[in-house]
Amino acid sequence: MDLSLVTSGESHGPGITAVVTGLPAGLAVDRDRLRTDLGRRQAGYGRSPRQQLEKDDAEILGGLRHGRTLGGPLALIVRNRDHANWGAAMSAWPVTDEELAEVAARRSRRVVVPRPGHADLSGVLKYELDDVRNVLERASARETSARVAVGAIAKDLLALIGIAVHGHVTRIGAVAAPALPDLVPADFDRARASEVGCLDPATEAAMIAEIDEARKDRDTLGGVVEVRAFGCPPGLGSHTEPRLRLDARLAAAAVGIQAMKGVEIGDAWENAARRGSEVHDELAYEGGFRRDTNRAGGIEGGMTNGETVVVRIAMKPLPTLMKPLRTATLDTHEPATALVERSDTTAVAAAAVVAEAVVAFELARAAREKFGGDSVGDMLAAHEAYLARIPWRAPVFTRA
Ligand SMILES: Cc1cc2nc3c(=O)[nH]c(=O)nc-3n(C[C@H](O)[C@H](O)[C@H](O)COP(=O)(O)O)c2cc1C
């Protein structure tokens, strides 16, 4: 059973739509989780006022009845409330000059100045376009609103089989949080309450100061987010084909998020500098196979190994600076400075929520492959039978 997702929509169009196929029938969708995750994506210290302007919600267009999936494609839309101010400028159908004149000049004008660090220049060249807006509207991270909504539904699916996915921020700019190897799901309540998505209060204060400094300098910051998936049984993903490897799929999903440029599974970068004897997680058998350490980040041979899945993702500093970068115009090729629109100073906390969503979706996809079934009941029966068959001792995620 293949779980698939496609999104459609532009930043200032009517909304961002998602269509998901492969969900089992009977899955209860948690409306609170959906709304909470959409709200979390919009929050965070260092965001622009647009996030306050639009309170996101997902309208379900198909596939759900009385809160449960029907087994067919699920479609949803996260409407862009700002679309009302863009009307003719973002109309799907041709408009007259008079209609265009009715929207603010800035909105109807052709954009001819490509911004460094964005999709702008490569997009207009590749797609034979003469207006950068035809690229930037789709390249915008507004698209992640629909992916976060779908991620919330993926979390509902994973919760049925005891998997919980949590993200937090481990670095903003030069400020890094101390390593916290033995986290349990309850620890992430702290990250959810933090304006910068950080688990450590001392680091949180330093991160806020770092953002204030960058904003004062009209600059931007990147950072690192970490996602942990607790409760994965061994065997999600597969060693049999490169495209089925879970680490490859998680890495692709991670850098598939706008501005994400590097991925680490487990302690990959530190492991590269260590000897094998200091890296590999030794096995023991005590009422089932288990490990004392998890330097591999829960994945060996492209499959979950039964330990917590740990994925870290590096985000570049946001490319739109209030202190504009140098560029050149499409028409005259004259030197120019990049457009300065209201933009975030940093969006690492929001990116952690998006990262949670894409990791949850990839794990849900692997779980659908492993356990299949047309209904939740079929899927749970397969999961139960599998756990009864394998000699595995699940890690415990509560504090002693
Ligand atoms: C949650 C989130 C919010 C973002 N907000 C902004 C922003 O306000 N300004 C900006 O220039 N880029 C922002 N970005 C990054 C751009 O979307 C991204 O850098 C751009 O589309 C180019 O793609 P690339 O960085 O993947 O190469 C954001 C990214 C994410 C994940």
Coordinates of N, CA, C and O in Angstrom, one line a residue, residues 161-164 181-185 228-235 281-284 286-294 297-299 304-310 383 387 390-400:
I161 N 0.3 2.6 16.1 CA 1.3 1.6 16.3 C 2.4 2.0 17.2 O 3.5 1.5 17.2
G162 N 2.1 3.0 18.0 CA 3.0 3.3 19.1 C 4.2 4.2 18.8 O 5.2 4.2 19.5
I163 N 4.2 4.8 17.6 CA 5.3 5.7 17.2 C 4.9 7.1 17.4 O 3.9 7.6 17.1
A164 N 5.9 7.9 18.1 CA 5.7 9.3 18.3 C 6.9 10.1 17.7 O 8.0 9.7 17.9
P181 N 21.5 13.2 24.8 CA 21.3 11.9 24.1 C 20.1 11.1 24.6 O 19.5 10.4 23.8
D182 N 19.7 11.2 25.9 CA 18.7 10.3 26.4 C 17.3 10.9 26.5 O 16.7 10.9 27.6
L183 N 16.8 11.5 25.5 CA 15.5 12.2 25.6 C 14.4 11.2 25.6 O 14.5 10.1 24.9
V184 N 13.3 11.5 26.2 CA 12.0 10.8 26.1 C 10.9 11.7 25.6 O 11.1 12.9 25.7
P185 N 9.8 11.1 25.0 CA 8.8 12.0 24.4 C 8.4 13.2 25.3 O 8.2 14.3 24.8
R228 N 13.2 13.2 16.4 CA 13.4 11.9 17.0 C 12.0 11.1 16.8 O 11.0 11.7 17.1
A229 N 12.1 9.9 16.3 CA 10.9 9.1 16.2 C 11.0 7.9 17.2 O 11.9 7.1 17.1
F230 N 10.2 7.9 18.2 CA 10.2 6.9 19.3 C 9.2 5.8 19.0 O 8.1 6.1 18.4
G231 N 9.6 4.6 19.3 CA 8.7 3.5 19.2 C 8.7 2.8 17.8 O 7.7 2.0 17.6
C232 N 9.6 3.0 17.0 CA 9.7 2.3 15.7 C 10.1 0.9 15.9 O 11.1 0.6 16.5
P233 N 9.3 -0.1 15.3 CA 9.8 -1.5 15.4 C 10.9 -1.7 14.4 O 11.1 -0.9 13.5
P234 N 11.7 -2.7 14.6 CA 12.7 -3.0 13.5 C 12.0 -3.3 12.2 O 10.9 -3.9 12.2
G235 N 12.6 -2.9 11.1 CA 12.2 -3.4 9.8 C 11.3 -2.4 9.0 O 10.7 -2.8 8.0
D281 N 26.7 0.0 17.6 CA 25.9 -0.3 18.8 C 25.8 -1.8 19.0 O 25.2 -2.5 18.2
E282 N 26.5 -2.3 20.1 CA 26.5 -3.7 20.3 C 25.2 -4.3 20.7 O 24.4 -3.6 21.4
L283 N 25.0 -5.5 20.3 CA 23.7 -6.2 20.5 C 23.8 -7.1 21.8 O 24.8 -7.7 22.1
A284 N 22.7 -7.2 22.5 CA 22.5 -8.1 23.6 C 21.2 -8.8 23.5 O 20.3 -8.3 22.7
E286 N 18.2 -10.1 25.9 CA 17.6 -10.2 27.3 C 16.1 -10.2 27.1 O 15.5 -9.1 27.1
G287 N 15.5 -11.4 26.9 CA 14.1 -11.5 26.6 C 13.8 -10.9 25.2 O 12.6 -10.6 25.0
G288 N 14.7 -10.7 24.4 CA 14.6 -10.1 23.1 C 15.9 -9.3 22.8 O 16.6 -9.0 23.7
F289 N 16.1 -9.1 21.4 CA 17.3 -8.3 21.1 C 17.2 -6.9 21.5 O 16.1 -6.3 21.4
R290 N 18.3 -6.3 22.0 CA 18.3 -4.9 22.4 C 19.7 -4.3 22.3 O 20.7 -5.1 22.1
R291 N 19.9 -3.0 22.4 CA 21.2 -2.3 22.4 C 21.3 -1.4 23.6 O 20.3 -0.8 24.0
D292 N 22.5 -1.1 24.0 CA 22.7 -0.1 25.1 C 22.9 1.3 24.5 O 22.7 2.3 25.2
T293 N 23.4 1.4 23.3 CA 23.7 2.7 22.7 C 22.9 2.8 21.4 O 22.4 1.9 20.9
N294 N 22.9 4.1 20.9 CA 22.2 4.3 19.6 C 22.9 5.4 18.8 O 22.4 6.4 18.5
G297 N 21.6 6.1 15.2 CA 20.3 6.9 15.0 C 19.2 6.0 14.6 O 18.3 6.4 13.8
G298 N 19.1 4.7 15.0 CA 18.0 3.9 14.8 C 17.8 3.3 13.5 O 16.8 2.7 13.1
I299 N 18.8 3.4 12.6 CA 18.7 2.9 11.2 C 20.0 2.1 10.9 O 21.1 2.7 11.0
T304 N 14.8 0.6 10.0 CA 14.8 0.9 11.4 C 15.3 -0.4 12.1 O 15.1 -1.5 11.7
N305 N 16.1 -0.1 13.2 CA 16.6 -1.3 14.0 C 16.0 -1.5 15.3 O 16.4 -2.3 16.1
G306 N 14.9 -0.7 15.6 CA 14.2 -0.8 16.8 C 14.6 0.2 17.9 O 13.9 0.3 18.9
E307 N 15.6 1.0 17.6 CA 16.0 2.1 18.5 C 15.3 3.4 18.0 O 14.8 3.4 16.9
T308 N 15.5 4.5 18.7 CA 14.9 5.7 18.3 C 15.6 6.3 17.1 O 16.8 6.3 17.0
V309 N 14.7 6.7 16.1 CA 15.3 7.2 14.9 C 15.6 8.7 15.1 O 14.8 9.5 15.7
V310 N 16.9 9.1 14.8 CA 17.4 10.4 15.1 C 17.9 11.0 13.8 O 18.8 10.5 13.1
H383 N 0.5 -5.6 12.3 CA 1.5 -5.0 13.3 C 1.6 -5.9 14.5 O 2.7 -6.3 14.9
L387 N 4.9 -8.1 15.7 CA 5.6 -8.0 17.0 C 5.6 -9.3 17.7 O 6.6 -9.6 18.5
I390 N 8.6 -11.4 16.2 CA 10.1 -11.0 16.2 C 10.6 -11.0 17.7 O 9.9 -10.5 18.6
P391 N 11.8 -11.5 17.9 CA 12.4 -11.4 19.3 C 13.1 -10.1 19.5 O 14.3 -10.0 19.3
W392 N 12.3 -9.1 19.8 CA 12.8 -7.7 20.0 C 12.3 -7.1 21.3 O 11.1 -7.3 21.6
R393 N 13.2 -6.5 22.1 CA 12.8 -5.9 23.3 C 12.8 -4.4 23.1 O 13.8 -3.8 22.8
A394 N 11.6 -3.9 23.1 CA 11.4 -2.4 22.8 C 12.0 -1.6 23.9 O 11.9 -1.9 25.0
P395 N 12.7 -0.5 23.5 CA 13.2 0.4 24.5 C 12.1 1.1 25.3 O 11.0 1.2 24.8
V396 N 12.4 1.5 26.5 CA 11.4 2.1 27.4 C 11.6 3.6 27.3 O 12.7 4.1 27.4
F397 N 10.5 4.4 27.2 CA 10.6 5.8 27.0 C 10.1 6.7 28.1 O 9.7 7.8 27.9
T398 N 10.1 6.1 29.3 CA 9.6 6.9 30.5 C 10.8 7.0 31.4 O 11.7 6.1 31.4
R399 N 10.9 8.1 32.1 CA 12.0 8.3 33.1 C 11.8 7.4 34.3 O 10.6 7.2 34.8
A400 N 12.9 6.8 34.8 CA 12.8 5.9 36.0 C 12.4 6.8 37.2 O 12.7 7.9 37.3

